[in-house]
C-alpha positions as YAML, in Angstrom:
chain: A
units: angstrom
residues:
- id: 1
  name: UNK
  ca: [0.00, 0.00, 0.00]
- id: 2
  name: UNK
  ca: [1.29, 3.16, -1.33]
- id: 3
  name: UNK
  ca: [0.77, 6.02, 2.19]
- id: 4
  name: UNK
  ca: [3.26, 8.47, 0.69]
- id: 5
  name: UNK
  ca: [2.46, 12.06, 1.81]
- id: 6
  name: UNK
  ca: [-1.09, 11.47, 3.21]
- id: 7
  name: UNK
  ca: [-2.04, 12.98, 6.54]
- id: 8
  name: UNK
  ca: [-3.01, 11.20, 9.90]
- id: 9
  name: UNK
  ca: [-5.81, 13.04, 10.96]
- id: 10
  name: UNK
  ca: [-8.87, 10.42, 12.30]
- id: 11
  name: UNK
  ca: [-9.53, 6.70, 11.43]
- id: 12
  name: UNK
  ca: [-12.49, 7.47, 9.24]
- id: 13
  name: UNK
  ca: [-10.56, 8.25, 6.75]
- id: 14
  name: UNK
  ca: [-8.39, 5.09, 6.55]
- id: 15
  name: UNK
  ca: [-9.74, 1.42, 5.32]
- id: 16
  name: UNK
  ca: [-9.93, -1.33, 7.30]
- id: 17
  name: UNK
  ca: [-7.36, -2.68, 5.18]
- id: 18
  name: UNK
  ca: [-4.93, 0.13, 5.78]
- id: 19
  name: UNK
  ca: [-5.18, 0.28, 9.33]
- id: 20
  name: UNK
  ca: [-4.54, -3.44, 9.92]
- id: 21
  name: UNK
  ca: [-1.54, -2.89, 7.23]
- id: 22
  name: UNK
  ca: [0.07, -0.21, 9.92]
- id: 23
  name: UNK
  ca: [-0.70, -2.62, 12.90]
- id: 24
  name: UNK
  ca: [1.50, -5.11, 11.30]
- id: 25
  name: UNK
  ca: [4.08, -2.63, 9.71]
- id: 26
  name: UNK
  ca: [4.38, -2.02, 13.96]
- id: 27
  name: UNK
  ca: [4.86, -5.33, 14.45]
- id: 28
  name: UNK
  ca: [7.77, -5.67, 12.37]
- id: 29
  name: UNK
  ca: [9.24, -2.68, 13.75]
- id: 30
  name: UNK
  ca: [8.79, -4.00, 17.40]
- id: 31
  name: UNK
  ca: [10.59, -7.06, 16.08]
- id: 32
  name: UNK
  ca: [13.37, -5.23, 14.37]
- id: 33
  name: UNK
  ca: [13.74, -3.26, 17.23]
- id: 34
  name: UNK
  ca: [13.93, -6.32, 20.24]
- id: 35
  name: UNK
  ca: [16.34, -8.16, 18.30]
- id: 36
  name: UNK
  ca: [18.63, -4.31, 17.69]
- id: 37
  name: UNK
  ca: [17.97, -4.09, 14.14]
- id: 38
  name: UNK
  ca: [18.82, -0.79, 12.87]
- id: 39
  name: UNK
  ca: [16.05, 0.76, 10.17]
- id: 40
  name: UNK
  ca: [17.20, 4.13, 10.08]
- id: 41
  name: UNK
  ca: [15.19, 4.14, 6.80]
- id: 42
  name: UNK
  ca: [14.23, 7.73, 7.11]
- id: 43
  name: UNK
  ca: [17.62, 9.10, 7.35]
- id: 44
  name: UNK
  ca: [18.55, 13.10, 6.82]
- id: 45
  name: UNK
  ca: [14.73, 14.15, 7.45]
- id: 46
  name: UNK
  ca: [13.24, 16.31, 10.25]
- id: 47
  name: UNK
  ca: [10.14, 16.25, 11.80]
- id: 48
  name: UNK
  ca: [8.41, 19.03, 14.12]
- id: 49
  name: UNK
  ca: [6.19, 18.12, 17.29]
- id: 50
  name: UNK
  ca: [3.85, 20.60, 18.20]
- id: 51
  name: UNK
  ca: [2.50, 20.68, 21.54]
- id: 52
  name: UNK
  ca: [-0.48, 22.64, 22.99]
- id: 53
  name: UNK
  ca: [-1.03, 20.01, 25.52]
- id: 54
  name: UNK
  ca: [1.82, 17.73, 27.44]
- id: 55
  name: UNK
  ca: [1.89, 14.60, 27.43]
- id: 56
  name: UNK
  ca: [4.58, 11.58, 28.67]
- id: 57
  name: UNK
  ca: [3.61, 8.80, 25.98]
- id: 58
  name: UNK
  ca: [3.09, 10.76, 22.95]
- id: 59
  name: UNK
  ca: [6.00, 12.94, 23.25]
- id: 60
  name: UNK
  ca: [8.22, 9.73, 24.20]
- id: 61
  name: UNK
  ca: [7.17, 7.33, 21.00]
- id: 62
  name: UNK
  ca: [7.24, 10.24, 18.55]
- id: 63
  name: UNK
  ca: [10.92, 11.70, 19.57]
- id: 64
  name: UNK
  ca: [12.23, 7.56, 20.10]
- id: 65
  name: UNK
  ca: [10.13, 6.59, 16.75]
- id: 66
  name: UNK
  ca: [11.43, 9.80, 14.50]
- id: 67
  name: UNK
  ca: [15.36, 8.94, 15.96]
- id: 68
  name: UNK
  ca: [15.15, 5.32, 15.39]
- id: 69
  name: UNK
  ca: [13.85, 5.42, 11.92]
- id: 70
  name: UNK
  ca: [17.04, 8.39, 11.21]
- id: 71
  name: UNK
  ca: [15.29, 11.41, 11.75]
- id: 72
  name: UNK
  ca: [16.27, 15.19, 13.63]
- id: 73
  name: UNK
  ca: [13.39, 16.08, 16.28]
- id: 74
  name: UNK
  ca: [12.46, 19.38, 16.87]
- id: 75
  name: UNK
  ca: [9.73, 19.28, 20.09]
- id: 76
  name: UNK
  ca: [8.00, 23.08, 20.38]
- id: 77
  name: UNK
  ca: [5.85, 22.64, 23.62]
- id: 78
  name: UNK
  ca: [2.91, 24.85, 24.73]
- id: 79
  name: UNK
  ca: [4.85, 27.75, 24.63]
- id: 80
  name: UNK
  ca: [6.96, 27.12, 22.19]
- id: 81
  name: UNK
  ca: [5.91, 28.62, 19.39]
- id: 82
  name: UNK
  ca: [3.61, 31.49, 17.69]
- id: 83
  name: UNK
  ca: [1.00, 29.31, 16.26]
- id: 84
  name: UNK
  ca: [-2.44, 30.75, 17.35]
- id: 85
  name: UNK
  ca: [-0.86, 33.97, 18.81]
- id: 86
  name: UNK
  ca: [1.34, 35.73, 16.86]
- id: 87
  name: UNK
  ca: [0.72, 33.67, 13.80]
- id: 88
  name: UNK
  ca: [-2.00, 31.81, 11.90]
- id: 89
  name: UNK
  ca: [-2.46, 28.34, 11.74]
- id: 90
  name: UNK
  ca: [-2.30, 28.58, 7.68]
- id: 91
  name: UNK
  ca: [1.03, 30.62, 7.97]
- id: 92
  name: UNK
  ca: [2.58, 28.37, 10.82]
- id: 93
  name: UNK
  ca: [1.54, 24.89, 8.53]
- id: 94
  name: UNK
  ca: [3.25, 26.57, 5.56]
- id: 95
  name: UNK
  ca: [6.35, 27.82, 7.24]
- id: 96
  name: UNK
  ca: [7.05, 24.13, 8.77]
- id: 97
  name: UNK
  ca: [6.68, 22.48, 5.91]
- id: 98
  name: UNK
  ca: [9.14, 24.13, 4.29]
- id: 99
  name: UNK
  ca: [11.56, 23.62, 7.22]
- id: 100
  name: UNK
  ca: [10.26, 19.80, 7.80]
- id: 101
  name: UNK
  ca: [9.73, 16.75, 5.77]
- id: 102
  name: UNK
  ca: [6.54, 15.88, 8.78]
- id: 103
  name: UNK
  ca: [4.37, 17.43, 11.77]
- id: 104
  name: UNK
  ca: [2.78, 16.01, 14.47]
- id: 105
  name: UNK
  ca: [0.33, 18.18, 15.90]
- id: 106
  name: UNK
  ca: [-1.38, 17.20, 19.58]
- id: 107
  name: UNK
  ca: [-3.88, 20.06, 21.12]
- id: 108
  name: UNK
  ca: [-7.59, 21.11, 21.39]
- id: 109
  name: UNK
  ca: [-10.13, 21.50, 18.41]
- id: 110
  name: UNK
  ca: [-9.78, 18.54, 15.33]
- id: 111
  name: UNK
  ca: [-9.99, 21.97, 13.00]
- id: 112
  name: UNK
  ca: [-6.38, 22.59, 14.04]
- id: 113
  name: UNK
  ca: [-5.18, 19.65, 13.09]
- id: 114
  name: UNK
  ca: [-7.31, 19.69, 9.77]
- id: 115
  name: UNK
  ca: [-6.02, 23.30, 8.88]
- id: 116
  name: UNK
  ca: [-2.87, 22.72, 9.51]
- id: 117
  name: UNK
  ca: [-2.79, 19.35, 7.46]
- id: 118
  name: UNK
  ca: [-4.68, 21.88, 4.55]
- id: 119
  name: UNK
  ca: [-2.10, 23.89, 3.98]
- id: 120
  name: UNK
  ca: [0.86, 22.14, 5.00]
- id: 121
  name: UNK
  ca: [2.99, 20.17, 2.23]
- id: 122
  name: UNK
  ca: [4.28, 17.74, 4.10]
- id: 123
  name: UNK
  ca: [2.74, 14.84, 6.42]
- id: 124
  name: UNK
  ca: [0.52, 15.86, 9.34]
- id: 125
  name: UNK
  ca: [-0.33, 13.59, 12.19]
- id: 126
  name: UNK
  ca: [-2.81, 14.06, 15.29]
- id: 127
  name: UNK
  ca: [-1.14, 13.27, 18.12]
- id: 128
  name: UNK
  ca: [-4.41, 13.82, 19.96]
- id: 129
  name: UNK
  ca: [-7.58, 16.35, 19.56]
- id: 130
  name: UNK
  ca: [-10.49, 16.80, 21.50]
- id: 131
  name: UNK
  ca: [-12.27, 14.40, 19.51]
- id: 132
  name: UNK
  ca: [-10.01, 11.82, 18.39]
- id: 133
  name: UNK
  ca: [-6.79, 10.38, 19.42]
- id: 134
  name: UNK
  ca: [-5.92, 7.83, 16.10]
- id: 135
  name: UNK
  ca: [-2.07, 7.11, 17.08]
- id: 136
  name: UNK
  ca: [-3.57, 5.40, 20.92]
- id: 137
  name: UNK
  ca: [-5.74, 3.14, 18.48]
- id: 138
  name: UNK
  ca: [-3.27, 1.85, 16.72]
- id: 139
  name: UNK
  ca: [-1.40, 0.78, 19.70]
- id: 140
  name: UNK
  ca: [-5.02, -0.55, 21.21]
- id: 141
  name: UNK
  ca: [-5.48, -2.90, 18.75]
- id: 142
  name: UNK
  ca: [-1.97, -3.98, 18.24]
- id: 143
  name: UNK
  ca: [-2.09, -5.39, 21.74]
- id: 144
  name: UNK
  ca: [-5.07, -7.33, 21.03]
- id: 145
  name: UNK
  ca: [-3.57, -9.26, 17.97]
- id: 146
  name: UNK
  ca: [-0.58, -9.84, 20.65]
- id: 147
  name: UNK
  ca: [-2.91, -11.32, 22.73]
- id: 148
  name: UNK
  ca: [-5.76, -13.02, 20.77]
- id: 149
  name: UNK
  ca: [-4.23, -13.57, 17.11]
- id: 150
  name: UNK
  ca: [-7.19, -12.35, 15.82]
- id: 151
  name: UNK
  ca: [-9.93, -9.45, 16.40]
- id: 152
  name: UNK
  ca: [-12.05, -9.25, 13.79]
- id: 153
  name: UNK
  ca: [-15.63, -10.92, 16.26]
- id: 154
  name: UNK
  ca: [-13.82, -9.95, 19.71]
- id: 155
  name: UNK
  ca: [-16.18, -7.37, 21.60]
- id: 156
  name: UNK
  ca: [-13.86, -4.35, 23.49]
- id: 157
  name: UNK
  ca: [-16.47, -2.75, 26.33]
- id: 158
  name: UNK
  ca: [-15.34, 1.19, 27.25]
- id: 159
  name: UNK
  ca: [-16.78, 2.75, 30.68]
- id: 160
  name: UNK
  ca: [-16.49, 6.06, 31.85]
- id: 161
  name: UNK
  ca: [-16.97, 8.96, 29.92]
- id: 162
  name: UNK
  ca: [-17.68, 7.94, 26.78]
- id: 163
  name: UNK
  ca: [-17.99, 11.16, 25.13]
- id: 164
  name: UNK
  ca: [-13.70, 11.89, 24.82]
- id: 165
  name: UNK
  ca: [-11.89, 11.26, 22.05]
- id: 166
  name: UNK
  ca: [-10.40, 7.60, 23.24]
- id: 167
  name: UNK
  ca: [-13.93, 6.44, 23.75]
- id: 168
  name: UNK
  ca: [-14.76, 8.12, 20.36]
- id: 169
  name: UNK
  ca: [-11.38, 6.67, 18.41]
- id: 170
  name: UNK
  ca: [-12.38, 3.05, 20.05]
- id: 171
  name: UNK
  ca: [-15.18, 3.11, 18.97]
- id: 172
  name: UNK
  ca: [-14.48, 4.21, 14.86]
- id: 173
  name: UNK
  ca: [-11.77, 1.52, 14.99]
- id: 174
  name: UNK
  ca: [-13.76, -1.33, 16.19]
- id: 175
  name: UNK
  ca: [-16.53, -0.53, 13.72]
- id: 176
  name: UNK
  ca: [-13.78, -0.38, 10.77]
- id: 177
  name: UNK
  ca: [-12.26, -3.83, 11.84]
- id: 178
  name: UNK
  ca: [-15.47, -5.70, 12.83]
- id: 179
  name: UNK
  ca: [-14.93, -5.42, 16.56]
- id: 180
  name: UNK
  ca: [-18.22, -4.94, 19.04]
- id: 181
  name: UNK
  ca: [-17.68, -2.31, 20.64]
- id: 182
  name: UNK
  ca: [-19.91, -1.62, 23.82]
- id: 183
  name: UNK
  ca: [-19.99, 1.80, 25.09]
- id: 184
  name: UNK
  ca: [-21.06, 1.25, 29.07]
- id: 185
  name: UNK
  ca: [-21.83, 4.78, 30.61]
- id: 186
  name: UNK
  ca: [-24.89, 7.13, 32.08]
- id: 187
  name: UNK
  ca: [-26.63, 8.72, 29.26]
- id: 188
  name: UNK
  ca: [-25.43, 11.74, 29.77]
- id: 189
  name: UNK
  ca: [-21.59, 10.64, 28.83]
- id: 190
  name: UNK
  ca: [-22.72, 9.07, 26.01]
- id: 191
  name: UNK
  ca: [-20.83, 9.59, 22.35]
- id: 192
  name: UNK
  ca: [-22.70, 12.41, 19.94]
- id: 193
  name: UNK
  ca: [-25.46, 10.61, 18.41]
- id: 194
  name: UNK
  ca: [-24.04, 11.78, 14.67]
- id: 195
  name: UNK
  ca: [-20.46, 9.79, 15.48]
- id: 196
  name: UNK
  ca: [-22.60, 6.92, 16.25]
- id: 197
  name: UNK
  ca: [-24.81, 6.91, 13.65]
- id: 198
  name: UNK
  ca: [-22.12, 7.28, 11.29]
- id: 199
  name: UNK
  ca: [-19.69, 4.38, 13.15]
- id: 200
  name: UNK
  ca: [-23.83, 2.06, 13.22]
- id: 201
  name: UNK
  ca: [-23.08, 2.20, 9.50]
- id: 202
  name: UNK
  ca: [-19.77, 0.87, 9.38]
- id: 203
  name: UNK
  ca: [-20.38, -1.72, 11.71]
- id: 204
  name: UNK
  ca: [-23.00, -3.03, 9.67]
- id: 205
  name: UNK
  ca: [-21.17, -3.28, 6.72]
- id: 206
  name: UNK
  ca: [-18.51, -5.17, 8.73]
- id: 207
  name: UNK
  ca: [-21.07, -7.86, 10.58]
- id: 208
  name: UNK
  ca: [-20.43, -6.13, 14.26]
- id: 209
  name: UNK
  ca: [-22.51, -4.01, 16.83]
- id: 210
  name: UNK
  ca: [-22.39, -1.23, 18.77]
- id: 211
  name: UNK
  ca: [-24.06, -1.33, 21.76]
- id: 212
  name: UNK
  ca: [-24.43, 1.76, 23.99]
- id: 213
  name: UNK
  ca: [-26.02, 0.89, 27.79]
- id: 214
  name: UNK
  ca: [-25.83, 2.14, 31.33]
- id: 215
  name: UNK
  ca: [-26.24, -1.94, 32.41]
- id: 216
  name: UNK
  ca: [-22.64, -3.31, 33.46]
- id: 217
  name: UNK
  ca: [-23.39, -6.35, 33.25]
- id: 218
  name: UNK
  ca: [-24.97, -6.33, 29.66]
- id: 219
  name: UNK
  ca: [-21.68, -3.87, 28.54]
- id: 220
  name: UNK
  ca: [-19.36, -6.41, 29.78]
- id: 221
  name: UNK
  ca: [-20.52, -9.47, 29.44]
- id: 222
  name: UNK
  ca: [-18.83, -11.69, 26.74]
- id: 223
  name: UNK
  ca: [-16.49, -8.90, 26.24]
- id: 224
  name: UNK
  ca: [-12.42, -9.73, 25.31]
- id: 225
  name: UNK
  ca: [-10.69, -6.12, 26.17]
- id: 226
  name: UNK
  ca: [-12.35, -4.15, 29.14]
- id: 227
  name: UNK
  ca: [-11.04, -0.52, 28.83]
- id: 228
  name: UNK
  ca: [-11.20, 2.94, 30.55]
- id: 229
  name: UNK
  ca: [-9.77, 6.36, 31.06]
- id: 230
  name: UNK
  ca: [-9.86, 9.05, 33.23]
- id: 231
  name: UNK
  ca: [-12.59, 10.55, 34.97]
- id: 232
  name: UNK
  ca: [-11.88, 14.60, 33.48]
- id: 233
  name: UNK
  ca: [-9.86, 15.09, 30.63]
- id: 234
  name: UNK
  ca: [-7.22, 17.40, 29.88]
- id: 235
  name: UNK
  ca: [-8.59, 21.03, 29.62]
- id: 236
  name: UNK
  ca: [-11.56, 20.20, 31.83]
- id: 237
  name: UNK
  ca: [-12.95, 22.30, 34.77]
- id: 238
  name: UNK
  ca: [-11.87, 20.53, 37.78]
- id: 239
  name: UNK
  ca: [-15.15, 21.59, 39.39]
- id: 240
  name: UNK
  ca: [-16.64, 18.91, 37.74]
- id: 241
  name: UNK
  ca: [-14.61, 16.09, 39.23]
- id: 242
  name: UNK
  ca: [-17.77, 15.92, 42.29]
- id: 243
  name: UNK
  ca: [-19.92, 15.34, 39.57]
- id: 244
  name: UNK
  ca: [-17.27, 13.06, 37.74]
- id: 245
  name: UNK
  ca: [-16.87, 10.69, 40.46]
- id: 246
  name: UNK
  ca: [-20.82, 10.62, 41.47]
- id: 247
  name: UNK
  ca: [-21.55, 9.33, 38.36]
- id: 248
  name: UNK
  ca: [-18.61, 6.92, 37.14]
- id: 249
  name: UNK
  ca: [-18.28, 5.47, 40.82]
- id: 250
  name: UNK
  ca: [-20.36, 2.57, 39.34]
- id: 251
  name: UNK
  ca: [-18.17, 2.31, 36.45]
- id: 252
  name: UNK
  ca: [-14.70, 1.61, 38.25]
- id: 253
  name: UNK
  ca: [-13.01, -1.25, 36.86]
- id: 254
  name: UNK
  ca: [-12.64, -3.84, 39.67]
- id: 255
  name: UNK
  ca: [-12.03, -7.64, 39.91]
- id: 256
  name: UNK
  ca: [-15.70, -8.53, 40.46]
- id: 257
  name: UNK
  ca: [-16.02, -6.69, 36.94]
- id: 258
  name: UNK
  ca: [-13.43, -8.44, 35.38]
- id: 259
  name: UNK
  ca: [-15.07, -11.54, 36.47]
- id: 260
  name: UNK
  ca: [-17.88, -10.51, 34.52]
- id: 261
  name: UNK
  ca: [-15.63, -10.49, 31.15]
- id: 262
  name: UNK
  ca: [-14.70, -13.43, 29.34]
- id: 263
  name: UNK
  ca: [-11.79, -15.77, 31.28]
- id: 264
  name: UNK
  ca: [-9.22, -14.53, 28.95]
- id: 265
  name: UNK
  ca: [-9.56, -10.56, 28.84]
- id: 266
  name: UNK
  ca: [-7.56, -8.26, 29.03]
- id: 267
  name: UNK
  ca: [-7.53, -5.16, 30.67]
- id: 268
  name: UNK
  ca: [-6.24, -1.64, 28.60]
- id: 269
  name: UNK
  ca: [-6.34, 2.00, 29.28]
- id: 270
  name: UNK
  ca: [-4.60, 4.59, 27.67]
- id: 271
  name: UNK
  ca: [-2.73, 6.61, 30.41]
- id: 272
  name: UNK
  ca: [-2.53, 8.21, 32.60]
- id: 273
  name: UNK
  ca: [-4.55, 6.63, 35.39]
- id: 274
  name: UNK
  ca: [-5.42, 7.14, 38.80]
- id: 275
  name: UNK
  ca: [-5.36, 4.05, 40.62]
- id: 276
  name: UNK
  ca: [-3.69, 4.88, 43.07]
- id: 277
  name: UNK
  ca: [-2.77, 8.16, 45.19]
- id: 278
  name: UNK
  ca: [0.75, 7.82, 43.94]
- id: 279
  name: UNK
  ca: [0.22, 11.44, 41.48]
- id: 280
  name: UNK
  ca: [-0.72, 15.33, 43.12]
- id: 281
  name: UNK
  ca: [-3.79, 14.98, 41.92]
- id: 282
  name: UNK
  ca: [-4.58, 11.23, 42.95]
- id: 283
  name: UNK
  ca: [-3.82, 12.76, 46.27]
- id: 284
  name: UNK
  ca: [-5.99, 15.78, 46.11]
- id: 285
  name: UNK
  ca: [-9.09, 13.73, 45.28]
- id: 286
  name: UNK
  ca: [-8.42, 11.40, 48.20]
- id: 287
  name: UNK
  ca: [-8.07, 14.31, 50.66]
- id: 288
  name: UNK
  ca: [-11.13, 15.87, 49.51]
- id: 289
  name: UNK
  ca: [-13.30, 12.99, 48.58]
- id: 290
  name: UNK
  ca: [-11.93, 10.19, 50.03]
- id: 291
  name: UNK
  ca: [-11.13, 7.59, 47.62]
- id: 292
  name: UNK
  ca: [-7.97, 6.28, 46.83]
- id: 293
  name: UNK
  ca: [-8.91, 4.71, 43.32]
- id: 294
  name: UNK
  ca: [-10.84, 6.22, 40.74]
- id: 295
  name: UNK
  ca: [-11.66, 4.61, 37.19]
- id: 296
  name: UNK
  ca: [-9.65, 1.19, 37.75]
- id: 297
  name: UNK
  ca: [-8.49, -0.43, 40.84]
- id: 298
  name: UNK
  ca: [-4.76, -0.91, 41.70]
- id: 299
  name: UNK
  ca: [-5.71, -4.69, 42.16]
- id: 300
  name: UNK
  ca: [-6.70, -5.10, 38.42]
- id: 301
  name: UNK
  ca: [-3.86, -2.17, 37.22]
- id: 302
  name: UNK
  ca: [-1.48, -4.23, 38.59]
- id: 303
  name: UNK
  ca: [-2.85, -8.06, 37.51]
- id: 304
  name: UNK
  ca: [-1.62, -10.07, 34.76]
- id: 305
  name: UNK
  ca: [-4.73, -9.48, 32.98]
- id: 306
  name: UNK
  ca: [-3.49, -5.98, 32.50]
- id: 307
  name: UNK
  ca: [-1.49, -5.18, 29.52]
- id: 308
  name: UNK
  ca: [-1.60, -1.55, 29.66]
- id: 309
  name: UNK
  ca: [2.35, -1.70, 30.00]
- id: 310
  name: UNK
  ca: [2.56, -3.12, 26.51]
- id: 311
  name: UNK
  ca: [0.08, -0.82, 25.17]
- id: 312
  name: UNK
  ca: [2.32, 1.93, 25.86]
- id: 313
  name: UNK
  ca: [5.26, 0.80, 24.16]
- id: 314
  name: UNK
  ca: [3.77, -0.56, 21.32]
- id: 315
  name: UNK
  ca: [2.48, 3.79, 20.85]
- id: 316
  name: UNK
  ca: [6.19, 3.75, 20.15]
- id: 317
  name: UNK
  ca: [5.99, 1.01, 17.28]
- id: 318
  name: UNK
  ca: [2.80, 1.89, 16.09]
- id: 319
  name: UNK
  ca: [4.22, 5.62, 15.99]
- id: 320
  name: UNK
  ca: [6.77, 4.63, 14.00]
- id: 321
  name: UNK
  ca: [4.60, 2.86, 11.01]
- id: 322
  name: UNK
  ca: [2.56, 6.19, 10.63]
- id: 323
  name: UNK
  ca: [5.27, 7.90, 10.61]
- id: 324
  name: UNK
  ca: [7.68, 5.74, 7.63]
- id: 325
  name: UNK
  ca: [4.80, 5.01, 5.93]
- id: 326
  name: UNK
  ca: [3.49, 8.47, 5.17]
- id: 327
  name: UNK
  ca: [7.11, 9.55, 4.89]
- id: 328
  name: UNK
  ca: [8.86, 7.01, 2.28]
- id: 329
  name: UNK
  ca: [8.73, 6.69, -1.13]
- id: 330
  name: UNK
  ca: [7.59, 2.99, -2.21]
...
């Protein structure tokens, strides 16, 4: 499959075809790179990383990904450069892409991302949006084929707010590759009805479902990945973490939920998490409302059914196939 100089933007716009190709394109990376293969197959080109919002694993796979693969990083953090301020998003995509041979872009509205893939002339890749994060996916699903061999009929239940962009992405990716995908959540954090609609209409070209309940035990049962995130995401008001934890209490991901799964699931989540009071701000919420776990236990974090460890390295694999294939001539 020929990738050259398309964008990475959201998961709509790639096949099911292509986006199993990348998953195994990461695989062979991840190979190459346990047994200290060099494939600095992108040598003499730059890339650009820009920044609005921090982040650990992003940051980490795209700098490690770009250097393995050859390539000069330049990494412009929230402050670090004019885009939005002093200059236009247009101006910034076109100045960059004379300078760089790829951007990634990670920040707020998908629109950035969009514009600046519009009138840049090089590669553009989300690195994470309000509404979609498609470089976590990739990773997502690559630990399921480590784990099951197969996913096409496997059934991946999300709980918590299902409105973010993980929940969103999850759910677009399982309807491309014929996954179930359960979205268990109160109404109220439910996905926008037009995203579902449009990922109903995949699905049923693909012979799976998407089921969206406030039931557990319907959400998980039968279900091969259980997965969640955090309670508020980045750029919330933290006034609403009362509200937050009043309504997703019932959601946390415990053993007796687990249990509920099928014998061999796995647990995922996309980082960071709070299950523990091992971060500032798992501390603050236990000194003003008194739990010490929010969205997952530290009993199932820490169990050998979780495999969020290998989730995030293989963001550093899957990284890397976005990045060479969108970047190298076949």
């Amino acid at each position: 499959m020929n990738f050259y100089g398309r964008d990475f933007l959201k998961l709509l716009d790639y096949t099911e075809d292509e986006i199993i190709y990348l998953i195994h394109l990461a695989m062979e990376f991840k190979k190459r790179k346990k047994a200290g293969k060099r494939h600095d197959f992108l040598k003499g080109k730059n890339v650009v990383l820009l920044f609005e919002k921090d982040s650990t694993r992003t940051r980490c796979a795209f700098e490690v990904g770009a250097m393995d693969l050859g390539m000069g990083v330049t990494y412009l953090g929230p402050t670090g450069s004019q885009m939005g301020k002093k200059e236009s998003i247009k101006d910034t995509a076109r100045v960059l892409s004379r300078m760089y041979d790829g951007i990634e872009y990670r920040g707020f509205d998908q629109e950035i991302v969009e514009e600046l893939a519009k009138y840049s002339s090089v590669p553009v890749w989300n690195g994470l949006t309000n509404e979609f994060h498609p470089t976590q996916m990739l990773a997502d699903i690559m630990t399921m084929y480590e784990n099951f061999g197969e996913v096409k009929g496997k059934k991946l239940v999300f709980l918590g707010d299902a409105r973010n962009n993980v929940a969103n992405s999850l759910m677009v990716i399982c309807s491309k590759l014929g996954i179930d995908f359960a979205c268990c959540a109160p109404k109220e954090l439910y996905p926008a009805d037009d995203l579902v609609k449009q990922c109903r209409e995949i699905a049923k070209e693909k012979g799976s479902d998407i089921l969206l309940t406030e039931n557990i035990d319907e959400g998980v049962q039968d279900a091969s990945v259980v997965y969640t995130d955090v309670w508020l995401s980045m750029g919330e008001d933290e006034n609403l973490w009362k509200e937050r934890i009043e309504l997703l209490t019932p959601y946390r991901v415990t053993k007796e939920l687990m249990k509920k799964a099928t014998s061999d699931a796995i647990f995922l989540h996309c980082l960071p998490s709070f299950h523990d009071t091992n971060t500032k701000i798992g501390k603050e919420i236990h000194d003003k409302f008194g739990i010490e776990e929010m969205e997952v236990t530290d009993e199932v974090f820490e169990s050998a059914q979780s495999k969020v460890m290998d989730e995030a390295e293989n963001r550093l694999h899957t990284i890397k196939a976005v990045m060479y294939a969108t970047m190298k001539k076949q």
